[in-house]
mmCIF file of C-alpha atoms in Angstrom:
data_model
loop_
_atom_site.group_PDB
_atom_site.id
_atom_site.type_symbol
_atom_site.label_atom_id
_atom_site.label_comp_id
_atom_site.label_asym_id
_atom_site.label_seq_id
_atom_site.Cartn_x
_atom_site.Cartn_y
_atom_site.Cartn_z
ATOM 1 C CA UNK A 1 8.286 -22.710 -13.289
ATOM 2 C CA UNK A 2 7.686 -19.818 -10.961
ATOM 3 C CA UNK A 3 6.407 -19.789 -8.211
ATOM 4 C CA UNK A 4 3.107 -18.097 -7.228
ATOM 5 C CA UNK A 5 2.918 -15.986 -4.720
ATOM 6 C CA UNK A 6 0.917 -17.858 -2.432
ATOM 7 C CA UNK A 7 4.324 -20.386 -2.880
ATOM 8 C CA UNK A 8 6.205 -17.864 -2.742
ATOM 9 C CA UNK A 9 5.190 -16.217 0.388
ATOM 10 C CA UNK A 10 4.659 -20.366 2.280
ATOM 11 C CA UNK A 11 8.442 -20.898 1.237
ATOM 12 C CA UNK A 12 9.897 -17.461 2.305
ATOM 13 C CA UNK A 13 7.626 -17.477 5.552
ATOM 14 C CA UNK A 14 8.901 -21.753 6.504
ATOM 15 C CA UNK A 15 12.604 -19.782 5.665
ATOM 16 C CA UNK A 16 12.240 -17.070 8.874
ATOM 17 C CA UNK A 17 10.602 -19.431 10.882
ATOM 18 C CA UNK A 18 13.837 -21.322 10.596
ATOM 19 C CA UNK A 19 16.192 -18.242 10.818
ATOM 20 C CA UNK A 20 18.461 -18.364 14.296
ATOM 21 C CA UNK A 21 17.075 -15.736 16.079
ATOM 22 C CA UNK A 22 21.044 -14.420 17.427
ATOM 23 C CA UNK A 23 21.797 -13.872 13.398
ATOM 24 C CA UNK A 24 18.288 -12.449 12.854
ATOM 25 C CA UNK A 25 19.034 -10.460 15.841
ATOM 26 C CA UNK A 26 22.466 -8.451 14.756
ATOM 27 C CA UNK A 27 20.466 -8.313 10.884
ATOM 28 C CA UNK A 28 18.109 -6.818 12.091
ATOM 29 C CA UNK A 29 20.316 -4.336 14.505
ATOM 30 C CA UNK A 30 21.959 -3.736 10.886
ATOM 31 C CA UNK A 31 18.701 -2.605 9.254
ATOM 32 C CA UNK A 32 17.983 -0.585 11.718
ATOM 33 C CA UNK A 33 21.074 1.742 11.544
ATOM 34 C CA UNK A 34 20.335 1.989 7.949
ATOM 35 C CA UNK A 35 16.732 3.463 8.514
ATOM 36 C CA UNK A 36 18.089 5.736 10.873
ATOM 37 C CA UNK A 37 20.777 7.134 8.842
ATOM 38 C CA UNK A 38 18.222 8.114 6.008
ATOM 39 C CA UNK A 39 16.961 11.630 5.626
ATOM 40 C CA UNK A 40 13.610 10.264 5.366
ATOM 41 C CA UNK A 41 13.641 9.341 8.768
ATOM 42 C CA UNK A 42 15.630 12.145 10.340
ATOM 43 C CA UNK A 43 12.883 14.490 8.026
ATOM 44 C CA UNK A 44 9.597 12.929 9.066
ATOM 45 C CA UNK A 45 7.974 13.848 12.090
ATOM 46 C CA UNK A 46 5.601 11.176 11.495
ATOM 47 C CA UNK A 47 5.431 7.191 11.253
ATOM 48 C CA UNK A 48 3.288 4.991 10.075
ATOM 49 C CA UNK A 49 4.361 0.957 11.419
ATOM 50 C CA UNK A 50 3.024 -2.223 12.408
ATOM 51 C CA UNK A 51 3.438 -4.393 14.448
ATOM 52 C CA UNK A 52 5.867 -7.577 14.291
ATOM 53 C CA UNK A 53 5.081 -10.816 13.922
ATOM 54 C CA UNK A 54 7.535 -13.024 15.457
ATOM 55 C CA UNK A 55 8.990 -13.802 11.981
ATOM 56 C CA UNK A 56 9.529 -10.005 10.825
ATOM 57 C CA UNK A 57 11.811 -7.391 11.411
ATOM 58 C CA UNK A 58 10.342 -6.703 15.325
ATOM 59 C CA UNK A 59 9.188 -2.912 14.786
ATOM 60 C CA UNK A 60 9.002 -2.202 18.564
ATOM 61 C CA UNK A 61 12.647 -1.548 18.692
ATOM 62 C CA UNK A 62 11.558 1.095 15.828
ATOM 63 C CA UNK A 63 8.867 2.384 17.295
ATOM 64 C CA UNK A 64 11.006 3.091 20.638
ATOM 65 C CA UNK A 65 13.111 4.973 18.894
ATOM 66 C CA UNK A 66 11.008 7.110 16.857
ATOM 67 C CA UNK A 67 8.995 7.785 20.484
ATOM 68 C CA UNK A 68 12.525 8.656 21.557
ATOM 69 C CA UNK A 69 12.573 11.136 18.924
ATOM 70 C CA UNK A 70 9.382 12.951 19.556
ATOM 71 C CA UNK A 71 7.895 11.053 16.117
ATOM 72 C CA UNK A 72 4.395 11.053 16.264
ATOM 73 C CA UNK A 73 3.890 6.802 15.455
ATOM 74 C CA UNK A 74 0.780 5.397 13.590
ATOM 75 C CA UNK A 75 -0.524 1.778 14.216
ATOM 76 C CA UNK A 76 -3.302 0.687 10.892
ATOM 77 C CA UNK A 77 -6.204 -1.068 12.163
ATOM 78 C CA UNK A 78 -7.580 -3.313 9.365
ATOM 79 C CA UNK A 79 -11.495 -2.058 9.116
ATOM 80 C CA UNK A 80 -13.467 -3.137 6.335
ATOM 81 C CA UNK A 81 -10.880 -4.341 3.987
ATOM 82 C CA UNK A 82 -8.884 -0.688 4.348
ATOM 83 C CA UNK A 83 -6.229 0.318 6.307
ATOM 84 C CA UNK A 84 -7.013 3.029 9.881
ATOM 85 C CA UNK A 85 -4.294 4.399 10.878
ATOM 86 C CA UNK A 86 -4.623 5.364 14.998
ATOM 87 C CA UNK A 87 -2.261 6.760 17.073
ATOM 88 C CA UNK A 88 0.006 4.167 18.571
ATOM 89 C CA UNK A 89 -0.104 3.346 22.422
ATOM 90 C CA UNK A 90 0.710 0.100 24.001
ATOM 91 C CA UNK A 91 -2.069 0.139 26.574
ATOM 92 C CA UNK A 92 -4.266 0.020 23.863
ATOM 93 C CA UNK A 93 -3.414 -3.066 21.453
ATOM 94 C CA UNK A 94 -5.559 -6.247 20.919
ATOM 95 C CA UNK A 95 -5.009 -9.417 18.552
ATOM 96 C CA UNK A 96 -6.529 -9.562 15.944
ATOM 97 C CA UNK A 97 -7.951 -13.338 14.561
ATOM 98 C CA UNK A 98 -4.759 -13.298 12.705
ATOM 99 C CA UNK A 99 -2.140 -12.809 14.689
ATOM 100 C CA UNK A 100 -1.145 -9.462 14.820
ATOM 101 C CA UNK A 101 -1.045 -7.034 17.677
ATOM 102 C CA UNK A 102 -3.522 -3.234 16.067
ATOM 103 C CA UNK A 103 -4.750 -0.668 17.652
ATOM 104 C CA UNK A 104 -8.189 -0.206 19.489
ATOM 105 C CA UNK A 105 -9.093 3.067 19.113
ATOM 106 C CA UNK A 106 -12.216 4.006 17.675
ATOM 107 C CA UNK A 107 -11.896 5.184 14.079
ATOM 108 C CA UNK A 108 -12.455 8.853 14.727
ATOM 109 C CA UNK A 109 -9.001 8.626 16.298
ATOM 110 C CA UNK A 110 -7.855 7.382 13.177
ATOM 111 C CA UNK A 111 -5.822 10.604 10.746
ATOM 112 C CA UNK A 112 -5.565 10.304 7.069
ATOM 113 C CA UNK A 113 -2.081 8.409 5.609
ATOM 114 C CA UNK A 114 -1.862 11.714 2.957
ATOM 115 C CA UNK A 115 -0.870 12.720 7.324
ATOM 116 C CA UNK A 116 1.906 10.533 7.654
ATOM 117 C CA UNK A 117 5.173 11.789 6.384
ATOM 118 C CA UNK A 118 7.216 8.010 6.324
ATOM 119 C CA UNK A 119 5.434 3.913 5.994
ATOM 120 C CA UNK A 120 7.595 1.131 6.835
ATOM 121 C CA UNK A 121 6.200 -1.061 4.672
ATOM 122 C CA UNK A 122 5.812 -4.252 5.423
ATOM 123 C CA UNK A 123 6.061 -7.828 3.658
ATOM 124 C CA UNK A 124 7.165 -11.372 3.165
ATOM 125 C CA UNK A 125 9.290 -10.898 0.140
ATOM 126 C CA UNK A 126 10.887 -8.156 -1.963
ATOM 127 C CA UNK A 127 12.208 -7.786 -5.163
ATOM 128 C CA UNK A 128 15.329 -5.282 -6.151
ATOM 129 C CA UNK A 129 11.932 -3.258 -8.060
ATOM 130 C CA UNK A 130 10.800 -2.960 -4.766
ATOM 131 C CA UNK A 131 7.425 -4.641 -5.728
ATOM 132 C CA UNK A 132 6.760 -6.743 -2.381
ATOM 133 C CA UNK A 133 4.948 -9.901 -1.629
ATOM 134 C CA UNK A 134 2.863 -9.527 1.851
ATOM 135 C CA UNK A 135 0.384 -11.716 3.045
ATOM 136 C CA UNK A 136 -1.899 -12.242 -0.065
ATOM 137 C CA UNK A 137 -4.808 -9.103 1.280
ATOM 138 C CA UNK A 138 -4.109 -6.012 -0.682
ATOM 139 C CA UNK A 139 -4.013 -3.958 1.906
ATOM 140 C CA UNK A 140 -1.183 -2.175 1.292
ATOM 141 C CA UNK A 141 -0.993 -1.543 -2.190
ATOM 142 C CA UNK A 142 -5.107 -0.165 -1.465
ATOM 143 C CA UNK A 143 -3.622 2.024 1.232
ATOM 144 C CA UNK A 144 -1.121 3.214 -1.280
ATOM 145 C CA UNK A 145 -1.846 4.193 -4.582
ATOM 146 C CA UNK A 146 -1.792 7.998 -4.157
ATOM 147 C CA UNK A 147 -0.002 8.249 -0.913
ATOM 148 C CA UNK A 148 2.512 11.104 -1.405
ATOM 149 C CA UNK A 149 5.149 10.961 1.453
ATOM 150 C CA UNK A 150 8.156 8.553 1.313
ATOM 151 C CA UNK A 151 8.209 4.784 1.545
ATOM 152 C CA UNK A 152 10.559 2.516 2.950
ATOM 153 C CA UNK A 153 10.720 -1.510 3.706
ATOM 154 C CA UNK A 154 13.544 -3.378 5.406
ATOM 155 C CA UNK A 155 15.325 -6.685 4.004
ATOM 156 C CA UNK A 156 16.496 -9.950 5.262
ATOM 157 C CA UNK A 157 17.871 -11.801 3.251
ATOM 158 C CA UNK A 158 15.979 -14.790 2.830
ATOM 159 C CA UNK A 159 13.074 -12.038 1.601
ATOM 160 C CA UNK A 160 15.484 -11.461 -1.292
ATOM 161 C CA UNK A 161 14.004 -12.599 -4.252
ATOM 162 C CA UNK A 162 14.504 -11.946 -8.546
ATOM 163 C CA UNK A 163 11.654 -13.265 -11.365
ATOM 164 C CA UNK A 164 8.821 -11.471 -9.275
ATOM 165 C CA UNK A 165 6.643 -10.195 -12.406
ATOM 166 C CA UNK A 166 4.450 -7.296 -10.300
ATOM 167 C CA UNK A 167 0.461 -7.428 -10.779
ATOM 168 C CA UNK A 168 -0.960 -3.946 -12.023
ATOM 169 C CA UNK A 169 -2.489 -3.319 -9.078
ATOM 170 C CA UNK A 170 1.344 -3.724 -7.226
ATOM 171 C CA UNK A 171 2.691 -0.994 -5.186
ATOM 172 C CA UNK A 172 6.455 -0.322 -5.061
ATOM 173 C CA UNK A 173 7.741 0.403 -2.006
ATOM 174 C CA UNK A 174 10.564 3.408 -2.794
ATOM 175 C CA UNK A 175 13.566 1.977 -0.815
ATOM 176 C CA UNK A 176 14.440 -1.073 -0.050
ATOM 177 C CA UNK A 177 17.384 -1.316 2.942
ATOM 178 C CA UNK A 178 19.204 -4.549 2.536
ATOM 179 C CA UNK A 179 22.259 -5.767 4.088
ATOM 180 C CA UNK A 180 25.621 -5.746 1.945
#
């Protein structure tokens, strides 16, 4: 029997929580290098990226690299079931009730997603065709519906899945970076 998205999410999150930290670090380094070698990364002047949770790929090294390359970095803030993209400022972050760090800036500082050239899309699990299982709230599927820029996800081996039938509202990520 094919597991539901909820069951799949719970299973993958358990695998990620049990993952050896040293092994995860090595895999993250390989995925970072793939990302930084991408033309989409090199050509982007602006990126959208989340602040990662402990079981996720650590996004701080990506943010630091982007800033060192003079890229504008935007972090999503959830406002009424939508994502507002605010400039990254490490002094202006707060933990939400879901445990995610989000910007504290005001909505008038937000930029339109269409003005961000590359979005690194988070997820719990991914098919080889780019469909993802997120955390279940649909924020990214709604945000990316008409997004004209590039989308990329970094995927650990435990996050690779098969047999998922996407829902009509699911938006595929353009490019998945995986380990060989």
